XYZ file of C-alpha atoms in Angstrom:
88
model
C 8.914 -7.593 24.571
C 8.696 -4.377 22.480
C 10.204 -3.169 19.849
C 9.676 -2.991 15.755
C 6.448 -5.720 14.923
C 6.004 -6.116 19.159
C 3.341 -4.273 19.595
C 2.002 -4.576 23.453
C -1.717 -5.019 22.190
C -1.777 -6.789 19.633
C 1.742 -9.133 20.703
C 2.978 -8.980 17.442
C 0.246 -10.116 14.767
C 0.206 -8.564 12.106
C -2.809 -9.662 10.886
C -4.440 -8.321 14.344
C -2.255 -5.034 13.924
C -3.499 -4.445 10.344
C -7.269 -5.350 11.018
C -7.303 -2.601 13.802
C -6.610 0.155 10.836
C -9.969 1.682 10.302
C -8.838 4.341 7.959
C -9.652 3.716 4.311
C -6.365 2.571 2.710
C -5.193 2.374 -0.986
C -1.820 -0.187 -1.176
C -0.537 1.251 -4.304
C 2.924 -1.011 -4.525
C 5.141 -1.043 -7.994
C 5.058 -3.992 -10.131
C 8.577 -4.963 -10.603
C 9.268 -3.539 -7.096
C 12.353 -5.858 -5.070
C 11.369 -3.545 -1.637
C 7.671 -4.316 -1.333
C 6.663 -6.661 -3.884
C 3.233 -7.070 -4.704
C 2.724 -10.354 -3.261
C 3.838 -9.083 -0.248
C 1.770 -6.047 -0.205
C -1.385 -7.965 -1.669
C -0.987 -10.339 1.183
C -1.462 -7.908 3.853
C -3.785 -5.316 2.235
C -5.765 -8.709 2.357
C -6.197 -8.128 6.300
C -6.639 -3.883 5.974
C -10.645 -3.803 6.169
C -11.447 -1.198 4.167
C -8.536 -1.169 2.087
C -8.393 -1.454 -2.182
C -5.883 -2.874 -3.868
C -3.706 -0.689 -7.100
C -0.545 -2.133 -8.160
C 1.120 0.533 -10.410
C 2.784 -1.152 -13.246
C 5.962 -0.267 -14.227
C 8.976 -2.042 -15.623
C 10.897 0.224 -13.108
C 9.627 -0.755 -10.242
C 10.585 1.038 -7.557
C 12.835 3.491 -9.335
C 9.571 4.626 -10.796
C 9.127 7.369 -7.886
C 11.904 8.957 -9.869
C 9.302 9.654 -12.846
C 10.904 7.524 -15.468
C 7.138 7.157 -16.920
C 4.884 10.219 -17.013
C 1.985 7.600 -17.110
C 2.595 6.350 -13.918
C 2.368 9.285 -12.105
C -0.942 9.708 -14.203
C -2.084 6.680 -12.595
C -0.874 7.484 -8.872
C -2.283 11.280 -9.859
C -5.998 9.796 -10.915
C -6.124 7.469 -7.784
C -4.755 10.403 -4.825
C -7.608 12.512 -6.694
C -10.038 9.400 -6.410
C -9.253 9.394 -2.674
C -9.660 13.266 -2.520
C -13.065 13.275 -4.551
C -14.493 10.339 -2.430
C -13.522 12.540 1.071
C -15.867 15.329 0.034
């Protein structure tokens, strides 16, 4: 069966889905967050190889994309240029 989290190859397991990624992968979730909360995202970040772990935290959670805090986008700012600096 197909369809959203049914993948044919890996019959849907996540863990199996996720530990296929072989990109490198920075789970940047907002503390505070109701949508993805940071156990959630912690949990499966967990089975990214590869992957690094950056909760932004903000009492906003994820309102914060909105810019309520100049500082956070400081912090999502430093890490995209981490990512960019590491590439070259």
């Amino acid at each position: 069966m197909e369809g959203r989290g049914r993948e044919p190859n890996t019959d849907g397991d996540l863990e199996a889905a996720l530990g296929r990624i072989d990109a490198r992968v920075y789970v940047m979730p907002f503390e505070k967050g109701n949508v993805f909360t940071v156990e959630d995202c912690q949990d499966e970040e967990e089975m990214i190889p590869n992957s690094e772990f950056y909760p932004i935290s903000t009492p906003w959670g994820n309102f914060e994309k909105f810019g309520f805090d100049p500082t956070d986008f400081e912090f999502i700012d430093a890490k995209i240029g981490q990512i960019l600096d590491e590439m070259c």
